[in-house]
mmCIF file of C-alpha atoms in Angstrom:
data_model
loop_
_atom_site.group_PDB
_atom_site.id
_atom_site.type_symbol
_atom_site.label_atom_id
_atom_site.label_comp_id
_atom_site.label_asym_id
_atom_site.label_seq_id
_atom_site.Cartn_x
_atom_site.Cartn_y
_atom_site.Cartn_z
ATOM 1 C CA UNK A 20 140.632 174.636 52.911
ATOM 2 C CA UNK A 21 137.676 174.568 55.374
ATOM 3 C CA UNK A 22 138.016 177.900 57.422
ATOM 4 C CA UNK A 23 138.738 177.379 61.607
ATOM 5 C CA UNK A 24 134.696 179.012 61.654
ATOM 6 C CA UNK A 25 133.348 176.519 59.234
ATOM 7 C CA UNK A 26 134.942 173.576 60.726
ATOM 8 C CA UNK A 27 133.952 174.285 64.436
ATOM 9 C CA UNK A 28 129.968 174.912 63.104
ATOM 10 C CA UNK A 29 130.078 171.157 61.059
ATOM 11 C CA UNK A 30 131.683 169.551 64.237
ATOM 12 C CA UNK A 31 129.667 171.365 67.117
ATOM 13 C CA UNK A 32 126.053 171.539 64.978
ATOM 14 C CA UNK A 33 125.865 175.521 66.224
ATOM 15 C CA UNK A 34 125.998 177.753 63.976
ATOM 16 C CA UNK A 35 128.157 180.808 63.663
ATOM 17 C CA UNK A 36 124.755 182.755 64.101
ATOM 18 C CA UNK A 37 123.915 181.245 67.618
ATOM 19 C CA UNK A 38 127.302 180.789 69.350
ATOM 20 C CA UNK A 39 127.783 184.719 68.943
ATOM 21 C CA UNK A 40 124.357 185.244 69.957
ATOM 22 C CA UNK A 41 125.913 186.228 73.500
ATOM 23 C CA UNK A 42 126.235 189.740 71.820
ATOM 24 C CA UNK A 43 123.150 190.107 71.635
ATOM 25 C CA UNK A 44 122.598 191.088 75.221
ATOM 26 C CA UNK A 45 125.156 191.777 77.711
ATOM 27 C CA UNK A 46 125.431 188.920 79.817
ATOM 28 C CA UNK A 47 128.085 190.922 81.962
ATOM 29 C CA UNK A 48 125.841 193.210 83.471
ATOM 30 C CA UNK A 49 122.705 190.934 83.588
ATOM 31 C CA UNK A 50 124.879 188.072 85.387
ATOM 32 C CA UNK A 51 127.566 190.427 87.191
ATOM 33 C CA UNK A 52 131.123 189.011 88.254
ATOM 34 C CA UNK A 53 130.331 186.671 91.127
ATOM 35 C CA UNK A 54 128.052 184.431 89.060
ATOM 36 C CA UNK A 55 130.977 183.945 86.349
ATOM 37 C CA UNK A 56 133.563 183.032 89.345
ATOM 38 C CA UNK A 57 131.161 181.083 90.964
ATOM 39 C CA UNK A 58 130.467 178.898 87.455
ATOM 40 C CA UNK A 59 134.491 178.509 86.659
ATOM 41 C CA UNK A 60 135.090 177.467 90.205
ATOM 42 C CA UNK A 61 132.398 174.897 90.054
ATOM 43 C CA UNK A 62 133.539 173.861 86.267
ATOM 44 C CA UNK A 63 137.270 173.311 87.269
ATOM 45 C CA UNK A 64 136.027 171.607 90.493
ATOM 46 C CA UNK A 65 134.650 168.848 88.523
ATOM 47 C CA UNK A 66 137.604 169.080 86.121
ATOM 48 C CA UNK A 67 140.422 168.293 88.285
ATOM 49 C CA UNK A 68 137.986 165.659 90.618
ATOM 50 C CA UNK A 69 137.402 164.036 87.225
ATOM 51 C CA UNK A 70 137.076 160.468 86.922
ATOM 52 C CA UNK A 71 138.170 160.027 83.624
ATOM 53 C CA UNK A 72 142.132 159.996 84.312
ATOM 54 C CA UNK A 73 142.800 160.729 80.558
ATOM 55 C CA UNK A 74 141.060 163.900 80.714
ATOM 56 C CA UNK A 75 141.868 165.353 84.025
ATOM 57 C CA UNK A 76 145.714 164.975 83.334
ATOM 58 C CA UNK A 77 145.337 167.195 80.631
ATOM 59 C CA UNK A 78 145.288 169.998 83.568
ATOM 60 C CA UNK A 79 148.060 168.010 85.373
ATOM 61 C CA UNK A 80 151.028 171.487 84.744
ATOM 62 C CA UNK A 81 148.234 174.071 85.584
ATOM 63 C CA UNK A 82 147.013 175.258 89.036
ATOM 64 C CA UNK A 83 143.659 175.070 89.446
ATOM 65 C CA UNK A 84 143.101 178.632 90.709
ATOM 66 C CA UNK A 85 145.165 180.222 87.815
ATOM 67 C CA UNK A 86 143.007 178.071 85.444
ATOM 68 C CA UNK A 87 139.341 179.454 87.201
ATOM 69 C CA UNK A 88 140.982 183.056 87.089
ATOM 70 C CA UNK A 89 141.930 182.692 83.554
ATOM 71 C CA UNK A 90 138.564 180.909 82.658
ATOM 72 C CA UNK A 91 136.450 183.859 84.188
ATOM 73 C CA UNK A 92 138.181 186.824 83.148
ATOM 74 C CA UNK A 93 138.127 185.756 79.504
ATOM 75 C CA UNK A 94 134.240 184.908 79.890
ATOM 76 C CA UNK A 95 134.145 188.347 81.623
ATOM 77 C CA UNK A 96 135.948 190.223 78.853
ATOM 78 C CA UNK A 97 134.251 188.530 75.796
ATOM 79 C CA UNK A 98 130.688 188.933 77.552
ATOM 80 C CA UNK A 99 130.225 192.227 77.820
ATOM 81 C CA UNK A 100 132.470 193.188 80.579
ATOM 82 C CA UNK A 101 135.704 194.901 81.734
ATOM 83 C CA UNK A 102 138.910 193.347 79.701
ATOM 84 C CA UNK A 103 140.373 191.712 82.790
ATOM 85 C CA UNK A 104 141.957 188.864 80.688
ATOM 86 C CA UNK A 105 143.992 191.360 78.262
ATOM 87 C CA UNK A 106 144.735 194.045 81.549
ATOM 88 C CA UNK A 107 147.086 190.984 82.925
ATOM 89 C CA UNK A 108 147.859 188.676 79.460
ATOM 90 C CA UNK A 109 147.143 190.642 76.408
ATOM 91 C CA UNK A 110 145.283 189.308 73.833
ATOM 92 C CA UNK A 111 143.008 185.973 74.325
ATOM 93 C CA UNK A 112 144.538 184.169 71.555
ATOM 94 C CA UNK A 113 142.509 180.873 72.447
ATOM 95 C CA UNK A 114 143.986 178.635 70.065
ATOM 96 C CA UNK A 115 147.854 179.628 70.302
ATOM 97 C CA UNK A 116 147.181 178.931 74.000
ATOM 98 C CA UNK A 117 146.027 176.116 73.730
ATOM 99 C CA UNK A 118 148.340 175.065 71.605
ATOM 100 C CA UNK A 119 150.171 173.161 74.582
ATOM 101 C CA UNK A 120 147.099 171.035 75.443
ATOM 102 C CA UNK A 121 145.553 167.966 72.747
ATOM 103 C CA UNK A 122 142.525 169.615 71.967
ATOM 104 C CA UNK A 123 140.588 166.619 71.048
ATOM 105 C CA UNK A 124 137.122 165.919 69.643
ATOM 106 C CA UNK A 125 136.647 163.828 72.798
ATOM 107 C CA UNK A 126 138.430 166.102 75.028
ATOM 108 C CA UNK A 127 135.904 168.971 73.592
ATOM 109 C CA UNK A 128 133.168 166.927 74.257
ATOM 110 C CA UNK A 129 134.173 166.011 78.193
ATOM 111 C CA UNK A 130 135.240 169.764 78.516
ATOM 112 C CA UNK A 131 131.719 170.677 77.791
ATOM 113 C CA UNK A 132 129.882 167.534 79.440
ATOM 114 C CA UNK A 133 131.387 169.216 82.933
ATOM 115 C CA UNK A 134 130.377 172.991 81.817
ATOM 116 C CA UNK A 135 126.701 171.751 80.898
ATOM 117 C CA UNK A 136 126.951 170.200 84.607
ATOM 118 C CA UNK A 137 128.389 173.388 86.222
ATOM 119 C CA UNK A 138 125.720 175.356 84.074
ATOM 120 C CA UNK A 139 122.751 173.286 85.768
ATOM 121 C CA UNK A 140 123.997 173.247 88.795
ATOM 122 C CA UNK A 141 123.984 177.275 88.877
ATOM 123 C CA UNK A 142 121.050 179.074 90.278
ATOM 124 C CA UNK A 143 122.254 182.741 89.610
ATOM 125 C CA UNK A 144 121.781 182.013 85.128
ATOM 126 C CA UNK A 145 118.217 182.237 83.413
ATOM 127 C CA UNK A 146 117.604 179.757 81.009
ATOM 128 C CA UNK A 147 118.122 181.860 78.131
ATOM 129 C CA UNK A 148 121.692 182.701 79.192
ATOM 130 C CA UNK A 149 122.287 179.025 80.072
ATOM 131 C CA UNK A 150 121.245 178.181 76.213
ATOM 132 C CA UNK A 151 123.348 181.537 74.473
ATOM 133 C CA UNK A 152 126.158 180.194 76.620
ATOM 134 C CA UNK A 153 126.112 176.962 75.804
ATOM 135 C CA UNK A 154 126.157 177.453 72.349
ATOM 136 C CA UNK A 155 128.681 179.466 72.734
ATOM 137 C CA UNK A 156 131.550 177.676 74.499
ATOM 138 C CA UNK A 157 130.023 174.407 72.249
ATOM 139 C CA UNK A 158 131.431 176.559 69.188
ATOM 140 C CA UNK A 159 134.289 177.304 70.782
ATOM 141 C CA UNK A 160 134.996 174.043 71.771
ATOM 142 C CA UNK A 161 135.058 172.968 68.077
ATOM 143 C CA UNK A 162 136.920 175.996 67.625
ATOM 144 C CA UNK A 163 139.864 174.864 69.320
ATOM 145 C CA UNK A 164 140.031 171.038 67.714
ATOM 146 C CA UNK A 165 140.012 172.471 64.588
ATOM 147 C CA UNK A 166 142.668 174.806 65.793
ATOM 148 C CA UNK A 167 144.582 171.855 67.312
ATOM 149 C CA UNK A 168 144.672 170.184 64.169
ATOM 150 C CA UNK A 169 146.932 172.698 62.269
ATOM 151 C CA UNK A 170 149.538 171.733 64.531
ATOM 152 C CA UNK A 171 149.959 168.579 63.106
ATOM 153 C CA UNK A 172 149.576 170.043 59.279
ATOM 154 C CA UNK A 173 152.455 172.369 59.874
ATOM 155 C CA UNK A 174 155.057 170.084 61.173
ATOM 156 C CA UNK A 175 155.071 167.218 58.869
ATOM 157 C CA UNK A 176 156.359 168.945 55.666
ATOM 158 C CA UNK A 177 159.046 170.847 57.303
ATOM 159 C CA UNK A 178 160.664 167.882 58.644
ATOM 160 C CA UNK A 179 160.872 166.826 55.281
ATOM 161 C CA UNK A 180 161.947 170.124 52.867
ATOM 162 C CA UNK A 181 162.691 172.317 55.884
ATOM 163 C CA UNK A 182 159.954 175.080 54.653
ATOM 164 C CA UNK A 183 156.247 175.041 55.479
ATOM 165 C CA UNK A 184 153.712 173.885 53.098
ATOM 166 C CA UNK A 185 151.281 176.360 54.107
ATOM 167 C CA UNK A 186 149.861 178.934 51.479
ATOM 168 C CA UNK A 187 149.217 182.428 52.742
ATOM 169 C CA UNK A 188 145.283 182.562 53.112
ATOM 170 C CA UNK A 189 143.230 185.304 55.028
ATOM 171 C CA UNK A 190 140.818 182.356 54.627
ATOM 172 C CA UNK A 191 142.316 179.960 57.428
ATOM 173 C CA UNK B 244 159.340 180.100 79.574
ATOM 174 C CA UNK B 245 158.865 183.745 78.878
ATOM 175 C CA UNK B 246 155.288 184.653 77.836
ATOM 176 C CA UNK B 247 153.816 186.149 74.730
ATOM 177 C CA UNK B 248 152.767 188.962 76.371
ATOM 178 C CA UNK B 249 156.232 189.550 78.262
ATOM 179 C CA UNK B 250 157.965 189.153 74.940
ATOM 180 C CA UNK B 251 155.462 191.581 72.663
ATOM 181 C CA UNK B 252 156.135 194.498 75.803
ATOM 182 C CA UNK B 253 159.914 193.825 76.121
ATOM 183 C CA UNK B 254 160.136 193.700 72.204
ATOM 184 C CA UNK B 255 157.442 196.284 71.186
ATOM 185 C CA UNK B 256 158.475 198.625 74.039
ATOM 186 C CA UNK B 257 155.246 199.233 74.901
ATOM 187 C CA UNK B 258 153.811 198.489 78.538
ATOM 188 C CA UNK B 259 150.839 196.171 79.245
ATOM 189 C CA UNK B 260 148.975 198.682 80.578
ATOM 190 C CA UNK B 261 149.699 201.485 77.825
ATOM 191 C CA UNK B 262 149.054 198.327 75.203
ATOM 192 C CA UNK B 263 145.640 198.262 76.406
ATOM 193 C CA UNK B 264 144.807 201.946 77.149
ATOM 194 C CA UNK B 265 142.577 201.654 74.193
ATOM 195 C CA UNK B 266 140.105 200.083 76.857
ATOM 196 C CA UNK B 267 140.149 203.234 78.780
ATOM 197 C CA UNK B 268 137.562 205.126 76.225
ATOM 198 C CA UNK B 269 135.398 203.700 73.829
ATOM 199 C CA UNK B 270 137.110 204.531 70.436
ATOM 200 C CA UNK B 271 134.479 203.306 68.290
ATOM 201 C CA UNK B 272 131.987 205.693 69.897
ATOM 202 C CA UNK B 273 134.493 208.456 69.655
ATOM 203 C CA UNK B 274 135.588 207.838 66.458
ATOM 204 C CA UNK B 275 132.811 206.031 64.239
ATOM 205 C CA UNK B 276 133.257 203.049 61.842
ATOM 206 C CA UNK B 277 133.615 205.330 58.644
ATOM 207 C CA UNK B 278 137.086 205.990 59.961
ATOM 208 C CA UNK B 279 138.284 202.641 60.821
ATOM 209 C CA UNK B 280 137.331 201.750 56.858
ATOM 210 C CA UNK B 281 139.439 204.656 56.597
ATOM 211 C CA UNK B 282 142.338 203.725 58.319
ATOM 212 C CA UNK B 283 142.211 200.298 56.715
ATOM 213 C CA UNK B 284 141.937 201.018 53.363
ATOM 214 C CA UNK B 285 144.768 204.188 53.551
ATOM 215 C CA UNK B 286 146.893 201.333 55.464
ATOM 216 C CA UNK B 287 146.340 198.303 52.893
ATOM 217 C CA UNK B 288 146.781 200.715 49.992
ATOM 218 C CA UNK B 289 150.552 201.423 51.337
ATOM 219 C CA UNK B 290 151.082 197.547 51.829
ATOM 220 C CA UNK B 291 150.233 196.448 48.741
ATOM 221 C CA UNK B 292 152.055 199.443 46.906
ATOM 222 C CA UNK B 293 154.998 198.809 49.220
ATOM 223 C CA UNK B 294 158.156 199.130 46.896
ATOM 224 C CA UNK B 295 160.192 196.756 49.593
ATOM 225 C CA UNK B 296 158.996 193.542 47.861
ATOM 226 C CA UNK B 297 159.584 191.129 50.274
ATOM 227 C CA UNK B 298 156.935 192.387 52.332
ATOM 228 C CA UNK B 299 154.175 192.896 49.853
ATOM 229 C CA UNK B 300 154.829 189.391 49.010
ATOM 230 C CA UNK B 301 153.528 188.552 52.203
ATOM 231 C CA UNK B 302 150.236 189.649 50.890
ATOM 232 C CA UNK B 303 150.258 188.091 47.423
ATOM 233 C CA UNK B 304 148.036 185.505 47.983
ATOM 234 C CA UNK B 305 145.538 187.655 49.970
ATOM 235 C CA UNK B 306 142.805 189.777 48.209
ATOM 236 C CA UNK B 307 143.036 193.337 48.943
ATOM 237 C CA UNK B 308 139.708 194.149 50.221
ATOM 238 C CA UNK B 309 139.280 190.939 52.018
ATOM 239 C CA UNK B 310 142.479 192.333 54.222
ATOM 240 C CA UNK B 311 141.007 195.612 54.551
ATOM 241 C CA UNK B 312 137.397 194.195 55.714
ATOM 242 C CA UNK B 313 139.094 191.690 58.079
ATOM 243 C CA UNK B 314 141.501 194.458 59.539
ATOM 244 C CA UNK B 315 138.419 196.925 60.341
ATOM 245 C CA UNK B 316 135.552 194.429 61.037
ATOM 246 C CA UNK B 317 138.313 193.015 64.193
ATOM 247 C CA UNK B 318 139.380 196.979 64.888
ATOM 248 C CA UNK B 319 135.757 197.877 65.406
ATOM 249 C CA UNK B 320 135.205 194.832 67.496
ATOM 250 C CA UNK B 321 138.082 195.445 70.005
ATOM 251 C CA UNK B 322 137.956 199.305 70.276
ATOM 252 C CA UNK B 323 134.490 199.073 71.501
ATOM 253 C CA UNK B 324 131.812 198.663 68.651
ATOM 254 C CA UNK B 325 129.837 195.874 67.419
ATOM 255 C CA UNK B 326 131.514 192.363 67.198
ATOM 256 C CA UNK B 327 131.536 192.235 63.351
ATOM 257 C CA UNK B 328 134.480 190.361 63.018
ATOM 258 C CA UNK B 329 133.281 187.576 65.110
ATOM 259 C CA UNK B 330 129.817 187.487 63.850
ATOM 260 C CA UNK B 331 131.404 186.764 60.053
ATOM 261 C CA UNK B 332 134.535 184.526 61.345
ATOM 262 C CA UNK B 333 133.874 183.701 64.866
ATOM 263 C CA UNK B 334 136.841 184.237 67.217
ATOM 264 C CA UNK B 335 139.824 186.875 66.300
ATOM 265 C CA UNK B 336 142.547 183.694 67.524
ATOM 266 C CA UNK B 337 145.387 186.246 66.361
ATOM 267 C CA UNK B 338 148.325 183.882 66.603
ATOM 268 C CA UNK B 339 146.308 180.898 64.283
ATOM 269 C CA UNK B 340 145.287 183.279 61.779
ATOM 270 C CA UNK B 341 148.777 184.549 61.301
ATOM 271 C CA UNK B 342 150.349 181.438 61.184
ATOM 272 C CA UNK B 343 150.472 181.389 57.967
ATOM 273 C CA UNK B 344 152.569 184.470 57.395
ATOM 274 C CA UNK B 345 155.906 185.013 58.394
ATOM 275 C CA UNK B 346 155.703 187.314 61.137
ATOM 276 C CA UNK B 347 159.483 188.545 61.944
ATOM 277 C CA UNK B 348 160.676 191.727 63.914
ATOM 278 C CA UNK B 349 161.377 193.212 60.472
ATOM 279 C CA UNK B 350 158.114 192.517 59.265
ATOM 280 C CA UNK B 351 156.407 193.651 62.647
ATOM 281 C CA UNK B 352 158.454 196.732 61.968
ATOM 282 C CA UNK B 353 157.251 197.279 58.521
ATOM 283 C CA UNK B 354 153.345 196.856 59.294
ATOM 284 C CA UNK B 355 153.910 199.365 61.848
ATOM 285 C CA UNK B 356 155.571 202.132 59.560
ATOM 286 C CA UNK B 357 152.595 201.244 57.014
ATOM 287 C CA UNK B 358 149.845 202.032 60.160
ATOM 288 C CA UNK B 359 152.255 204.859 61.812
ATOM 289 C CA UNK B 360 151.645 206.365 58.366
ATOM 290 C CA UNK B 361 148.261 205.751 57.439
ATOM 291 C CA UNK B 362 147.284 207.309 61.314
ATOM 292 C CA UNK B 363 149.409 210.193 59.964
ATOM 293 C CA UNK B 364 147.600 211.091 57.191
ATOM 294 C CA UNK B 365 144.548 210.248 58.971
ATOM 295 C CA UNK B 366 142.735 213.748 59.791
ATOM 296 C CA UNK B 367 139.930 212.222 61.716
ATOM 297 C CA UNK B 368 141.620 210.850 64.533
ATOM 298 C CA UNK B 369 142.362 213.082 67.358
ATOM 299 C CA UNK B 370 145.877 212.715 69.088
ATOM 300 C CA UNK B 371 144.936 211.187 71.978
ATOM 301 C CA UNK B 372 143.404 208.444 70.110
ATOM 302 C CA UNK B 373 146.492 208.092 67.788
ATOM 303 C CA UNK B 374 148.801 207.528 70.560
ATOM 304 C CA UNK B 375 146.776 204.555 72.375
ATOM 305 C CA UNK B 376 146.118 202.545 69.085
ATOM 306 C CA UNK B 377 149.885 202.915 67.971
ATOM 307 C CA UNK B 378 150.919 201.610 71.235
ATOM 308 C CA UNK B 379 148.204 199.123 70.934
ATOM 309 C CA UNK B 380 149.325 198.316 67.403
ATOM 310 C CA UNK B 381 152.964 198.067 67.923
ATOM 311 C CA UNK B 382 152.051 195.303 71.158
ATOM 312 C CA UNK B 383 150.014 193.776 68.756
ATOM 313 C CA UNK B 384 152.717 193.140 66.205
ATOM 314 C CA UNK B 385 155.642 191.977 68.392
ATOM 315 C CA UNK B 386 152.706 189.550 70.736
ATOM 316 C CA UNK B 387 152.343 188.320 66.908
ATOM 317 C CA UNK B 388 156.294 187.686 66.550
ATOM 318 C CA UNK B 389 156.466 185.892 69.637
ATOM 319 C CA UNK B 390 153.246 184.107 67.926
ATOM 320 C CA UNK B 391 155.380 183.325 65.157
ATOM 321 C CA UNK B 392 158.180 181.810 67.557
ATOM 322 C CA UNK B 393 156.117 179.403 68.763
ATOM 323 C CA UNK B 394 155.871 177.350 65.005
ATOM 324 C CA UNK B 395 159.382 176.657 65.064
ATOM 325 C CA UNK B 396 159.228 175.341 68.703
ATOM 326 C CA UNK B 397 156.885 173.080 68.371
ATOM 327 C CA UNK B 398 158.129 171.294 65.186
ATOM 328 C CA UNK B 399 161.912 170.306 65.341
ATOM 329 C CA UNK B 400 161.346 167.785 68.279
ATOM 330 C CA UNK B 401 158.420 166.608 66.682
ATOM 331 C CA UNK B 402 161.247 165.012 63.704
ATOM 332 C CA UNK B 403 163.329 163.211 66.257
ATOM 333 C CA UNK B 404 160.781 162.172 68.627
ATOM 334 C CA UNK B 405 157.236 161.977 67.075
ATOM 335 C CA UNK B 406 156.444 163.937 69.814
ATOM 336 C CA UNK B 407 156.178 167.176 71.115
ATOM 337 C CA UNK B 408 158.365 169.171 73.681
ATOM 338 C CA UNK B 409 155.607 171.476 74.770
ATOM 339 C CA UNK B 410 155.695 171.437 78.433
ATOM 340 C CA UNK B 411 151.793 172.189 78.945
ATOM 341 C CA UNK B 412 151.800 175.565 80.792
ATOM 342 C CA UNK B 413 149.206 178.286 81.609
ATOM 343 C CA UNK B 414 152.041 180.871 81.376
ATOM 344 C CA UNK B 415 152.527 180.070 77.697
#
């Protein structure tokens, strides 16, 4: 089976290489906190003013505030600074928690059509952040639809023999 | 609904806060990555020797020093050094990697003997540093079991209905 990894590089077109090229610098302390609050306000902003009914109903159960404070303290945390997502929930485990949501090709691709807009729209991010970022969150994006997907793999068979189908694989 | 994180403290016993002391100090720095290949290969060596069968079956289908790379490589990456386990398999996504294991409370339990005695026999680790990556581990393994929880929730509806009961929630 194609790994989560390989799957989200085919689908996205970054490579593994590029969307973890935001270790390469710390983006924490070049950026600092306000710019990352300032960007998940203005990406939930368009989010839940979305025109596309389909995609902003997806956030229809979630506040918006909890979903910018949950947005910025994972960027914070994975970017190079203080672990404000695990201090208040523990570990990020993006796809179990998304595991609620349909995670979507197309809902990958709006999700990242509003981030590219928040991303222009900010001042406060150099170009070459803007690009590592990007790449970044377009990996993840893919990420999470492959993630997605092994929700429907897992149920089928058990409705049928009662046991899973799935093989034990540090590969998945 | 209860959230992973509640669940892993009120199971594992272990606080938020202390869960993620391991933040506090940079262990990598302290403690260098010779001893977190260490750690991992004294810990899988015990697993995959384990005489209680039903849990070194867990790891049949696994190759030993694939386990033991993953294990460090993600160790490294969250105690403070380089992000080698993302560079090589992007993100960490806990829960989805598990999924295919059966992660119970007896099995949580077990892991956590395995690591309380590998970090016993470990003479490079100070005692400090013991004490905030057991209670790290032992949040770890119970988050993992409320992980685990989540398969069966998601599936049984899904016979009836063809649809699933997942109420979407940012608490979840």
């Amino acid at each position: 089976m194609q790994s989560l990894q390989a799957k989200a590089s085919e689908w996205s077109g970054v490579k593994q290489d590029d969307a973890f090229a935001i270790d390469d610098t710390n983006l924490f302390q070049k950026l600092g906190l306000q710019t990352f609050i300032n960007l998940s306000t203005n990406f939930y902003t368009r989010v839940y003013d979305d025109e596309e009914e389909w995609f902003r109903s997806i956030f229809a159960n979630s506040k918006k505030e909890d979903a910018i404070q949950n947005q910025y303290e994972f960027f914070v945390q994975r970017m190079g600074g203080p672990p404000l997502y695990s201090q208040r929930r523990g570990h990020p485990a993006l796809i179990a928690r998304h595991r609620p949501f349909p995670v979507t090709h197309r809902a990958a691709e709006r999700w990242l059509h509003h981030m590219q807009q928040a991303l222009d729209g900010s001042t406060d991010i150099d170009a070459d952040s803007k690009v590592r970022m990007m790449n970044f969150f377009r990996h993840t994006a893919f990420f999470l639809v492959a993630g997605d997907e092994l929700k429907s793999q897992n149920q089928q068979p058990q409705c049928k023999h009662g046991t899973s189908n799935q093989t034990p694989s540090k590969n998945s």
